[in-house]
JSON list of C-alpha atoms in Angstrom, two decimals:
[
{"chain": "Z", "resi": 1, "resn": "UNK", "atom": "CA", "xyz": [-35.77, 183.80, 28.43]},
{"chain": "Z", "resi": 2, "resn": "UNK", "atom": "CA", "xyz": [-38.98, 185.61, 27.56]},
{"chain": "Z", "resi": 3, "resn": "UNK", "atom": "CA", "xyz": [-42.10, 185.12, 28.76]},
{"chain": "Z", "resi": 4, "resn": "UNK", "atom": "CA", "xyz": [-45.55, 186.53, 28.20]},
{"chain": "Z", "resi": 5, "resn": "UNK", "atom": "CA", "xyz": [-48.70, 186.77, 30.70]},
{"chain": "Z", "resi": 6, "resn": "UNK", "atom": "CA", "xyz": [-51.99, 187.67, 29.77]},
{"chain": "Z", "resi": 7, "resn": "UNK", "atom": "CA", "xyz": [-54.18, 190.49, 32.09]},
{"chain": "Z", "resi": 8, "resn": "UNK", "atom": "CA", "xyz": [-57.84, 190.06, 32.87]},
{"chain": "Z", "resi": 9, "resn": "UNK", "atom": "CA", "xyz": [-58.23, 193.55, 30.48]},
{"chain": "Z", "resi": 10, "resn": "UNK", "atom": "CA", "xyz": [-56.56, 191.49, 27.71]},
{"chain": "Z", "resi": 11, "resn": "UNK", "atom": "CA", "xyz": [-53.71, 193.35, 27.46]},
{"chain": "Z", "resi": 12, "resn": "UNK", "atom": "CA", "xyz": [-50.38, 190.78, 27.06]},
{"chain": "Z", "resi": 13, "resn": "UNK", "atom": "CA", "xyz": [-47.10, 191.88, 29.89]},
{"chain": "Z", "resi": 14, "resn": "UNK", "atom": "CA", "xyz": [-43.97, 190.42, 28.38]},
{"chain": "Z", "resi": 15, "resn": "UNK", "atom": "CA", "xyz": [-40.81, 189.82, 30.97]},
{"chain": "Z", "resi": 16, "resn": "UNK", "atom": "CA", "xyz": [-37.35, 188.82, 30.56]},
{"chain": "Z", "resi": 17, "resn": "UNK", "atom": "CA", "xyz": [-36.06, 186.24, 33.29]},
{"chain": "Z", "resi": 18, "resn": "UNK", "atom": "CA", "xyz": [-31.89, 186.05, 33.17]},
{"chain": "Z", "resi": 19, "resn": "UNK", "atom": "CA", "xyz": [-30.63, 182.70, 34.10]},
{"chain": "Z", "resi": 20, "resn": "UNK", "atom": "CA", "xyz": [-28.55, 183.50, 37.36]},
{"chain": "Z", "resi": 21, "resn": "UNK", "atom": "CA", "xyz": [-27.18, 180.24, 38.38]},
{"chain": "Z", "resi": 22, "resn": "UNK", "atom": "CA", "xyz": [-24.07, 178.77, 38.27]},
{"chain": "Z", "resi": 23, "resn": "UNK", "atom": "CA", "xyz": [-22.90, 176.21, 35.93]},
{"chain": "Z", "resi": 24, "resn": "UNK", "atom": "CA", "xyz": [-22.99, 172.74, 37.36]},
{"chain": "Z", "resi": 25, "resn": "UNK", "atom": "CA", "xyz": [-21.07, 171.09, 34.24]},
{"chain": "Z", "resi": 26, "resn": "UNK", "atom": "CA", "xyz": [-17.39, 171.98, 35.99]},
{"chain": "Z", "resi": 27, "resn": "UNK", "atom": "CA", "xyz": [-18.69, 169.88, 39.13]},
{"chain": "Z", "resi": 28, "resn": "UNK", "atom": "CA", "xyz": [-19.98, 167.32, 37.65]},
{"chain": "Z", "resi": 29, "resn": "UNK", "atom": "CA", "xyz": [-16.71, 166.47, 34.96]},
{"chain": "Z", "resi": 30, "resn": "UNK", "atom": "CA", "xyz": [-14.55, 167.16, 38.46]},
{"chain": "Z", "resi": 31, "resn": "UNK", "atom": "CA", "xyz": [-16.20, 164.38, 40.25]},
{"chain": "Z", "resi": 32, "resn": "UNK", "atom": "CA", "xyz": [-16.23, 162.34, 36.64]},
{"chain": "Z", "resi": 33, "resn": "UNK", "atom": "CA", "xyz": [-12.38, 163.44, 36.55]},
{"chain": "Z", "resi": 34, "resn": "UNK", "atom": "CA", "xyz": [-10.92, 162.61, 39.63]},
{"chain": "Z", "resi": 35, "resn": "UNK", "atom": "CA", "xyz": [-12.62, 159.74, 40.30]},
{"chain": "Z", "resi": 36, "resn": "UNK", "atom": "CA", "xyz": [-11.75, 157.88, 36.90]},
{"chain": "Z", "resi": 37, "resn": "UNK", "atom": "CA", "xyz": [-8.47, 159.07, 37.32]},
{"chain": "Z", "resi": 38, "resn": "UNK", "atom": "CA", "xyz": [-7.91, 157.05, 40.95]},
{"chain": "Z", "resi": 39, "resn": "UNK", "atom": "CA", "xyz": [-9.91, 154.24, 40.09]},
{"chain": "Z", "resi": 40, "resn": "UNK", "atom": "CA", "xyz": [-7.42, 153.73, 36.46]},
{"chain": "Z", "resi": 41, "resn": "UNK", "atom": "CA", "xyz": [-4.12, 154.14, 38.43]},
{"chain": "Z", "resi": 42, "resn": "UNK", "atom": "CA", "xyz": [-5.38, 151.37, 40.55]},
{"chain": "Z", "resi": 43, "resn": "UNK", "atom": "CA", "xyz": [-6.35, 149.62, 36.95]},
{"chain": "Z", "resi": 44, "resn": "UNK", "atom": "CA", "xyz": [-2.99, 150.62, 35.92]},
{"chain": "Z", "resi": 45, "resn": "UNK", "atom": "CA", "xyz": [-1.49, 148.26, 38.71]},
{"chain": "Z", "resi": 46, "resn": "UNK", "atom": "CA", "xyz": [-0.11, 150.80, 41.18]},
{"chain": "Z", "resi": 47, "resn": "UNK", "atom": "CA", "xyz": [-2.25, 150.14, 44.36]},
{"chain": "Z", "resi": 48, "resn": "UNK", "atom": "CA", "xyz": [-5.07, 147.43, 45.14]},
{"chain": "Z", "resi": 49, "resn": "UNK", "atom": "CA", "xyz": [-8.83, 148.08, 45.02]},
{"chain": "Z", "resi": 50, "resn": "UNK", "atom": "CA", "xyz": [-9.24, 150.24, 48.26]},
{"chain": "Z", "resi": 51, "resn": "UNK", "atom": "CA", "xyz": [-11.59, 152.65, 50.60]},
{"chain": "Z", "resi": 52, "resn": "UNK", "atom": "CA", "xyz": [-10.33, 155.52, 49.01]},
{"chain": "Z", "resi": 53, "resn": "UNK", "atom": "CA", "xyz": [-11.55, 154.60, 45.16]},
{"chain": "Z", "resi": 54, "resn": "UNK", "atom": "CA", "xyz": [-14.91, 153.44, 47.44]},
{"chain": "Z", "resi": 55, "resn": "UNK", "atom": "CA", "xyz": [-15.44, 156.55, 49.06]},
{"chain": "Z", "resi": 56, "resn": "UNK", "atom": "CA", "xyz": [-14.33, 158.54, 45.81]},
{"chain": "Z", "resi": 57, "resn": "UNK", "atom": "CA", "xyz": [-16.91, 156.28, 43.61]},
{"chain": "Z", "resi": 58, "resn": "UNK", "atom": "CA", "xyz": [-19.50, 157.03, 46.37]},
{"chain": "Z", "resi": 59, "resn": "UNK", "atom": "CA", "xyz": [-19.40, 160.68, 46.93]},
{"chain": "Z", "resi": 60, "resn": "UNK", "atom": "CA", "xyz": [-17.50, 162.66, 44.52]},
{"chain": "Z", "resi": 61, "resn": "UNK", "atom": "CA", "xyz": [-17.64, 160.08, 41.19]},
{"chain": "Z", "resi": 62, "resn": "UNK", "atom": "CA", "xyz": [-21.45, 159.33, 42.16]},
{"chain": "Z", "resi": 63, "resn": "UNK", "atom": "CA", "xyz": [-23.77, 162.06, 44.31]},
{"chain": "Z", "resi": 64, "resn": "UNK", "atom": "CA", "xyz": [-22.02, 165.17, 42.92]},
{"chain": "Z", "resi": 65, "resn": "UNK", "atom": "CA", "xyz": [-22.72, 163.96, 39.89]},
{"chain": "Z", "resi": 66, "resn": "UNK", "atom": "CA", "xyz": [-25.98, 163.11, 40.24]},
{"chain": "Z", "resi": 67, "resn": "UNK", "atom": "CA", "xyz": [-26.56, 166.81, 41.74]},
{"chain": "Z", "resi": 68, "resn": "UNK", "atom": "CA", "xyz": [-24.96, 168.83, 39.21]},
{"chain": "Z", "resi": 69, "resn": "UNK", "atom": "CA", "xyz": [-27.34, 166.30, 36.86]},
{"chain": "Z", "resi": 70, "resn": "UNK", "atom": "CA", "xyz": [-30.55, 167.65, 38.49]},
{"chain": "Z", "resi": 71, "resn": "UNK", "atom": "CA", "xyz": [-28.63, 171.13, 38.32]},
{"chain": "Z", "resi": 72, "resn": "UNK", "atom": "CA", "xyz": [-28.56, 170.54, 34.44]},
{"chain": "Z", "resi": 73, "resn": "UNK", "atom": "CA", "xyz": [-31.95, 169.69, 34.11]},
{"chain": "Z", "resi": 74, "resn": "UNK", "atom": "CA", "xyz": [-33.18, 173.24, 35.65]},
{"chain": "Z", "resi": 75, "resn": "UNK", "atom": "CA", "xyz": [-30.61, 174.59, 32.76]},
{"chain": "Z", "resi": 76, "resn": "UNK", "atom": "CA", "xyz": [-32.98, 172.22, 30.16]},
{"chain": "Z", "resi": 77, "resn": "UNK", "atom": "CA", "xyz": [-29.62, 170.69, 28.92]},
{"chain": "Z", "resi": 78, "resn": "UNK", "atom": "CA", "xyz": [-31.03, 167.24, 28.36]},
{"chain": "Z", "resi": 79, "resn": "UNK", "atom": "CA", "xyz": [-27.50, 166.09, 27.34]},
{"chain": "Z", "resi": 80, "resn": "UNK", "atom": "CA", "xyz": [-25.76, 167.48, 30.45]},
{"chain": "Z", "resi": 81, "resn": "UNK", "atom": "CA", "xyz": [-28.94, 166.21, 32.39]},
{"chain": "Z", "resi": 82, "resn": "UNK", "atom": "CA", "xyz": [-28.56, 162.41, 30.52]},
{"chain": "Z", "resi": 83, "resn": "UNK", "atom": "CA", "xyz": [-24.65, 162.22, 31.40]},
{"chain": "Z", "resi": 84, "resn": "UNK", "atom": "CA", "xyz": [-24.18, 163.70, 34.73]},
{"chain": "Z", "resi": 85, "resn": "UNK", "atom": "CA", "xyz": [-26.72, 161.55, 36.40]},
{"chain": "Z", "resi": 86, "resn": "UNK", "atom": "CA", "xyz": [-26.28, 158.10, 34.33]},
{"chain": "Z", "resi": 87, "resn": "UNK", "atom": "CA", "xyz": [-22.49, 158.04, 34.96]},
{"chain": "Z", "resi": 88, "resn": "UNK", "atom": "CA", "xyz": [-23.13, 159.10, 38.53]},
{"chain": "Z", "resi": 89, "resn": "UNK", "atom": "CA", "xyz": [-25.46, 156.51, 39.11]},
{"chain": "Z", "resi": 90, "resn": "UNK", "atom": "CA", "xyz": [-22.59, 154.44, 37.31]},
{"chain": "Z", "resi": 91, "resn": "UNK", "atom": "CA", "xyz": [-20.24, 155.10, 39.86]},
{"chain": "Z", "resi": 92, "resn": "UNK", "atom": "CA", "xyz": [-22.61, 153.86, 42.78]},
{"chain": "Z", "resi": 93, "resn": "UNK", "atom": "CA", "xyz": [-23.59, 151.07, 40.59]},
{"chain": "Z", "resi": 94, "resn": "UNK", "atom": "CA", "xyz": [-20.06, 149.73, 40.48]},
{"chain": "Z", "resi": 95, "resn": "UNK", "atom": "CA", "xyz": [-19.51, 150.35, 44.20]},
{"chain": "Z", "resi": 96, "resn": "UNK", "atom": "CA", "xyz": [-22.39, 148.45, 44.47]},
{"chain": "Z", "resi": 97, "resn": "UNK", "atom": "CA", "xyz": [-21.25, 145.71, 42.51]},
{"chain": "Z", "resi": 98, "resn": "UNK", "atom": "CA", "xyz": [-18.12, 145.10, 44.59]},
{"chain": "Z", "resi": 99, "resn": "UNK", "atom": "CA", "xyz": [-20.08, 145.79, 48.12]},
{"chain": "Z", "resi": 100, "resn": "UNK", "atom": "CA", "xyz": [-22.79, 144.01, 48.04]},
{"chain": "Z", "resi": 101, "resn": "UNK", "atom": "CA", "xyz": [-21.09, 140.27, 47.76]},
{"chain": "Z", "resi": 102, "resn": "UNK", "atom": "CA", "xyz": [-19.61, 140.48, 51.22]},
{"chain": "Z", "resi": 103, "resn": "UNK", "atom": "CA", "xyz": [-22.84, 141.09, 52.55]},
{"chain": "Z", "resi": 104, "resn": "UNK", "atom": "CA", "xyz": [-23.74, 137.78, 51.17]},
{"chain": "Z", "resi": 105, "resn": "UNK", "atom": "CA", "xyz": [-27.27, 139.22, 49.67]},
{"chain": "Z", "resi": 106, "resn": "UNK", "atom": "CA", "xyz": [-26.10, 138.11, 46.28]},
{"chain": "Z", "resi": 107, "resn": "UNK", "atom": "CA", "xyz": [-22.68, 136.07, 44.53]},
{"chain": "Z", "resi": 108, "resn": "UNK", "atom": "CA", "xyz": [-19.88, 138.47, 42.96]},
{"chain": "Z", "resi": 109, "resn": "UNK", "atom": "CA", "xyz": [-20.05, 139.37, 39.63]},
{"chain": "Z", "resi": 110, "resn": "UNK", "atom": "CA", "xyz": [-18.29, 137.14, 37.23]},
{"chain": "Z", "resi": 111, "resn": "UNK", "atom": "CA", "xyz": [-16.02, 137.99, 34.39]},
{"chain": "Z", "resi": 112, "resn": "UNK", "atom": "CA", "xyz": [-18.53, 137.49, 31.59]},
{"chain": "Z", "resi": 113, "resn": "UNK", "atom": "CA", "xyz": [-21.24, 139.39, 33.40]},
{"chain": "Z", "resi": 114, "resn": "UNK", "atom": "CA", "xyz": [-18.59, 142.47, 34.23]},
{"chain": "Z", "resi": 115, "resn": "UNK", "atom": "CA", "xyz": [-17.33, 142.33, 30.43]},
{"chain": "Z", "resi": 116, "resn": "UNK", "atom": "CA", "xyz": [-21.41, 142.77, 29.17]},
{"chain": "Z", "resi": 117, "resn": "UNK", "atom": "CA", "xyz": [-21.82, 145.31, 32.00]},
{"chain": "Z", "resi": 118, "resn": "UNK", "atom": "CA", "xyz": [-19.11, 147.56, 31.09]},
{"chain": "Z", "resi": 119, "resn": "UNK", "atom": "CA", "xyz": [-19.54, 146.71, 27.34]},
{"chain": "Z", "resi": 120, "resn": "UNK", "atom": "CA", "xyz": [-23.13, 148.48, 27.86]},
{"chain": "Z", "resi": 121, "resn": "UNK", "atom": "CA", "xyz": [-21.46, 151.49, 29.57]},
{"chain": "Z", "resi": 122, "resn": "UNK", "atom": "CA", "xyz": [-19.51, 151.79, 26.52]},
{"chain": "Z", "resi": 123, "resn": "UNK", "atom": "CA", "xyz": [-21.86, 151.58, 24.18]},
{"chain": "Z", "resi": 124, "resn": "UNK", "atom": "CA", "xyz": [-23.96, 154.07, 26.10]},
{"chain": "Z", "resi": 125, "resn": "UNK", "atom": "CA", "xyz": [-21.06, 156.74, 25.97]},
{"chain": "Z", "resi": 126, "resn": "UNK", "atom": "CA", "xyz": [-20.16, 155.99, 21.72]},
{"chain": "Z", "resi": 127, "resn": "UNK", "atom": "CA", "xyz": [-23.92, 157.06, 21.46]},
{"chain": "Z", "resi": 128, "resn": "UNK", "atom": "CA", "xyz": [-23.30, 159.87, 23.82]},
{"chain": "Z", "resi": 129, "resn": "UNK", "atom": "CA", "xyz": [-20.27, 161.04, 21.90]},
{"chain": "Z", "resi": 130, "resn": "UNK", "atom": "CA", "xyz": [-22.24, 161.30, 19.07]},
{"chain": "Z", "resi": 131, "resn": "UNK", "atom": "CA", "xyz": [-23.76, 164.15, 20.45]},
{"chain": "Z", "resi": 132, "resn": "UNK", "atom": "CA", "xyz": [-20.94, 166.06, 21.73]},
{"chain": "Z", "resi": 133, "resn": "UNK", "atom": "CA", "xyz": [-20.56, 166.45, 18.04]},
{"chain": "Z", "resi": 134, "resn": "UNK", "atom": "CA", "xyz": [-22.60, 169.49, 18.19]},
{"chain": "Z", "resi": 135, "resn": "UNK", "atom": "CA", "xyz": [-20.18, 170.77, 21.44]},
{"chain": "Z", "resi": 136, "resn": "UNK", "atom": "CA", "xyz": [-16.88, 171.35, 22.08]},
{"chain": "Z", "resi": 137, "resn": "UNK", "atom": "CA", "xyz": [-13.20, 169.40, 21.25]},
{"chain": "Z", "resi": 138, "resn": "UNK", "atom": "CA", "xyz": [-12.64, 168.86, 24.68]},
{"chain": "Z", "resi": 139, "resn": "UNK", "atom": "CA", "xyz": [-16.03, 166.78, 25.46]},
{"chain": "Z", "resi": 140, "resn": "UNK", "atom": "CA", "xyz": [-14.93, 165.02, 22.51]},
{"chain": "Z", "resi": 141, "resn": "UNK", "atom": "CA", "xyz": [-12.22, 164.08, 23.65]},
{"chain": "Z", "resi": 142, "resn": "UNK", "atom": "CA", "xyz": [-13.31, 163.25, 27.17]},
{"chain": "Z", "resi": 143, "resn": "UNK", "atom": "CA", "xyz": [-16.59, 161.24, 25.94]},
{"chain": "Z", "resi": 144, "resn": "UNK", "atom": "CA", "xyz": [-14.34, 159.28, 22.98]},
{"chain": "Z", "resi": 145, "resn": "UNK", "atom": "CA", "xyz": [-11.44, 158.46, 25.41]},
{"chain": "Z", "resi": 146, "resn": "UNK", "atom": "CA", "xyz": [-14.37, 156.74, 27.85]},
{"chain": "Z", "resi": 147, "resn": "UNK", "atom": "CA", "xyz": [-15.63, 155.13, 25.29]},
{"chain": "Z", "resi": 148, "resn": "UNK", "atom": "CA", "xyz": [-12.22, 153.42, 24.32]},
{"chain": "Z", "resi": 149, "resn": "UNK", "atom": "CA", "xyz": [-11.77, 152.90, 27.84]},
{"chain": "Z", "resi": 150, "resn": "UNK", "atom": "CA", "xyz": [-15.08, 150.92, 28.58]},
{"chain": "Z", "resi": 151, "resn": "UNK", "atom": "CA", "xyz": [-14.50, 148.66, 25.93]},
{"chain": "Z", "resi": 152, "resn": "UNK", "atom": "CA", "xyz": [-11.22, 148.08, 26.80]},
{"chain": "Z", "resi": 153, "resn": "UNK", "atom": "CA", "xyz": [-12.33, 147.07, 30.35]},
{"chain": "Z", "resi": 154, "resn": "UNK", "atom": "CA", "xyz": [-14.76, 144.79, 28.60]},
{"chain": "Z", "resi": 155, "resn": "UNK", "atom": "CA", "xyz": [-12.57, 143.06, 26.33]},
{"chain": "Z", "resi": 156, "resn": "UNK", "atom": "CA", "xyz": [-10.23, 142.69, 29.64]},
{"chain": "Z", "resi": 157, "resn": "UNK", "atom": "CA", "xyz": [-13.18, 141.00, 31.85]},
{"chain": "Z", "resi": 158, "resn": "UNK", "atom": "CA", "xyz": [-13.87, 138.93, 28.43]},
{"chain": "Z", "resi": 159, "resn": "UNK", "atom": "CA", "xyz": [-10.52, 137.57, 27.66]},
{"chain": "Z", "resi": 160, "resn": "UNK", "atom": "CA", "xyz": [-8.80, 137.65, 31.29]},
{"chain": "Z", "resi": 161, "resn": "UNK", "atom": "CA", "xyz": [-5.74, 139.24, 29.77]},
{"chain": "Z", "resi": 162, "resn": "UNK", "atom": "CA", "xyz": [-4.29, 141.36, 32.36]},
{"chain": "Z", "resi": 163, "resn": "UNK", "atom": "CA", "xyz": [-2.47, 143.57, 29.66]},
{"chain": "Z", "resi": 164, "resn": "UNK", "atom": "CA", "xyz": [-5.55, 144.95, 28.37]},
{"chain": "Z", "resi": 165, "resn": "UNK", "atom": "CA", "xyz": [-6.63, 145.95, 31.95]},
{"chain": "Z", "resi": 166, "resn": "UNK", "atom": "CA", "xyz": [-3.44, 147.96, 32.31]},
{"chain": "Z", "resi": 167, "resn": "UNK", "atom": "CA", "xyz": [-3.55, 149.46, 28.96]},
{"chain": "Z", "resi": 168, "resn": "UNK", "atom": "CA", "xyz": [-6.94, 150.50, 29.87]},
{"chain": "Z", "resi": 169, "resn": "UNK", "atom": "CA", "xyz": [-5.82, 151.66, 33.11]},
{"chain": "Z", "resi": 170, "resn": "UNK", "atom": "CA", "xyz": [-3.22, 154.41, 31.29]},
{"chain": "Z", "resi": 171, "resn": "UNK", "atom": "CA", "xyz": [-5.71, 155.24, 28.62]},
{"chain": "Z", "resi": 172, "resn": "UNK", "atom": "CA", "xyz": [-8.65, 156.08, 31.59]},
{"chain": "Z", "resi": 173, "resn": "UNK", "atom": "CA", "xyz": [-6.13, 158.39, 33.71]},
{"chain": "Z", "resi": 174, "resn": "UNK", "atom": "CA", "xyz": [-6.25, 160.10, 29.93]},
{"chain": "Z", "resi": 175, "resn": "UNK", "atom": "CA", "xyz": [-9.75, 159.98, 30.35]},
{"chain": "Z", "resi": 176, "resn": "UNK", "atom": "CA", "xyz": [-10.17, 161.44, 33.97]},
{"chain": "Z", "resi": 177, "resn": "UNK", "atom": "CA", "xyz": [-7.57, 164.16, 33.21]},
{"chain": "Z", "resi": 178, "resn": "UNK", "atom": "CA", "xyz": [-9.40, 165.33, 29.91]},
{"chain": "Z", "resi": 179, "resn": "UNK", "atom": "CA", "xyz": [-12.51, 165.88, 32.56]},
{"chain": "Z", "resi": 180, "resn": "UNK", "atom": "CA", "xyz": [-10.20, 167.61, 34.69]},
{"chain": "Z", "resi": 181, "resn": "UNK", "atom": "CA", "xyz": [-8.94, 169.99, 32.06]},
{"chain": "Z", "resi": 182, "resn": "UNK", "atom": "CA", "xyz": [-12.60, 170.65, 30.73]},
{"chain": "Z", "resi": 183, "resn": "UNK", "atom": "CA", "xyz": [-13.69, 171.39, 34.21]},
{"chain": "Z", "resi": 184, "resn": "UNK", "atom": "CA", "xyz": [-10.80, 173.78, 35.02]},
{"chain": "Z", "resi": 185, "resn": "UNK", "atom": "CA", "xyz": [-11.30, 175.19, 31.47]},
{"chain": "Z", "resi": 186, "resn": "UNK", "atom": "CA", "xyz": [-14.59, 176.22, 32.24]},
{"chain": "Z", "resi": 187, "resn": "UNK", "atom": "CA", "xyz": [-13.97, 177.60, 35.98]},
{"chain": "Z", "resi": 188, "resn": "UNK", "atom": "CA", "xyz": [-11.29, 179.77, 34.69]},
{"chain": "Z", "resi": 189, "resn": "UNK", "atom": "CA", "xyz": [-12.69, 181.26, 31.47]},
{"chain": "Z", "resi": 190, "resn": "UNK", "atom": "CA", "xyz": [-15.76, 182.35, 33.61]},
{"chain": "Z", "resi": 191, "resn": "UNK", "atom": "CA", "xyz": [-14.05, 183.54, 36.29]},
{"chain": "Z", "resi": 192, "resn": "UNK", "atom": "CA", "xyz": [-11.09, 185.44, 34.27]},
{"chain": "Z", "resi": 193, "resn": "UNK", "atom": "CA", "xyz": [-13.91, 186.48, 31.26]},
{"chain": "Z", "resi": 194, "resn": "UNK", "atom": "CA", "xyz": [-12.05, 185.40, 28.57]},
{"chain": "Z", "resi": 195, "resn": "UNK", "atom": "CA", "xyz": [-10.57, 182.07, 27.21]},
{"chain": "Z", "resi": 196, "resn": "UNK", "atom": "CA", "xyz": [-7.10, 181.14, 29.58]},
{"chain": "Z", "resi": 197, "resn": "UNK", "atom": "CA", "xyz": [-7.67, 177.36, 28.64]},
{"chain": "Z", "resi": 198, "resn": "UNK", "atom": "CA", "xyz": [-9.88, 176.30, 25.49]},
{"chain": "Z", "resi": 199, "resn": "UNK", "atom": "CA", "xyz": [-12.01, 173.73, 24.85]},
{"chain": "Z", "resi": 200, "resn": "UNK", "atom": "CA", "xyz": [-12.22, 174.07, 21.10]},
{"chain": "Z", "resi": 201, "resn": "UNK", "atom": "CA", "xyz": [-15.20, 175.50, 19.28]},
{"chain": "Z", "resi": 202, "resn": "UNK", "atom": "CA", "xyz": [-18.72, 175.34, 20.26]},
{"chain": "Z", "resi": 203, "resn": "UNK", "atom": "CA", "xyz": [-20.93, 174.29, 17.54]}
]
């Protein structure tokens, strides 16, 4: 980045400044990742609803993505900025969802209002996908496998068939491990200085 500062004599000083910071994108599509990744096996029908996917959704699935959000924003990557912190304040949002019943501040979320919840999630990410357009295959992918997957959870809470829960439960460990691989990706090509994994073309 340039930048320019006038002198009381009028004479203009002009400065380069070298972004130095790390990438937060890896961190934030690792907490995405691994968190969507537990939470579908457990859609998938393997294990029960548990402190694990709570404590996941919490910390790793919600905070770290809300930091490397913020981190984004001192990059001025609105998108990265926009998706980080939304589907980390997802995650806490849906923790929140299942919490806050048994404290008996509020009655549990029924199917219909789940289906329009998640429904909104989905149509949130098809709008984001339209953007990673301009990015790389493997956000594609990740962003257009979420989508599927929100509306599948939707039509699940909608209809009450179980099948479509567990279909969406095998399609979001796709999901989570697309984030995974994108992450990696991006740790090893920077660290190794060259491409080991690709994520298709940038735009």
């Amino acid at each position: 980045m340039v930048a320019e500062k006038s002198t009381g004599s009028g004479q203009r000083i002009t400065a380069t400044i070298t972004d130095l910071t790390a990438n937060p994108a890896p961190l934030g599509l690792m907490g995405f990742g691994m968190t969507t990744v537990l939470l579908n096996i457990h859609n998938a029908g393997f294990f029960p609803l548990n402190a694990m996917i709570l404590g996941m959704g919490i910390f790793y699935g919600g905070i770290a993505q809300i930091i490397a959000g913020i981190l984004e924003s001192k990059k001025n990557n609105t998108f990265g900025t926009t998706a980080f912190a939304s589907y980390g304040l997802f995650w806490l949002s849906l923790v929140a969802i299942w919490v806050i019943p048994s404290f008996g501040w509020t009655a549990t979320a029924s199917s219909g209002a789940m289906a329009t919840y998640l429904f909104m999630w989905g149509l949130f990410t098809l709008l984001m996908f339209i953007g990673t357009l301009k990015l790389n295959r493997a956000l594609q992918v990740v962003f257009g496998s979420l989508a599927i997957l929100f509306f599948l959870l939707s039509l699940g809470n909608a209809t009450g068939i179980e099948t479509l829960t567990r279909i969406a439960g095998y399609e979001g460990i796709f999901c989570g491990l697309s984030a995974i691989y994108t992450a990696i990706a991006q740790v090893l090509n920077e660290v190794y200085g060259k491409v080991i994994w690709p994520i298709g073309p940038i735009k």
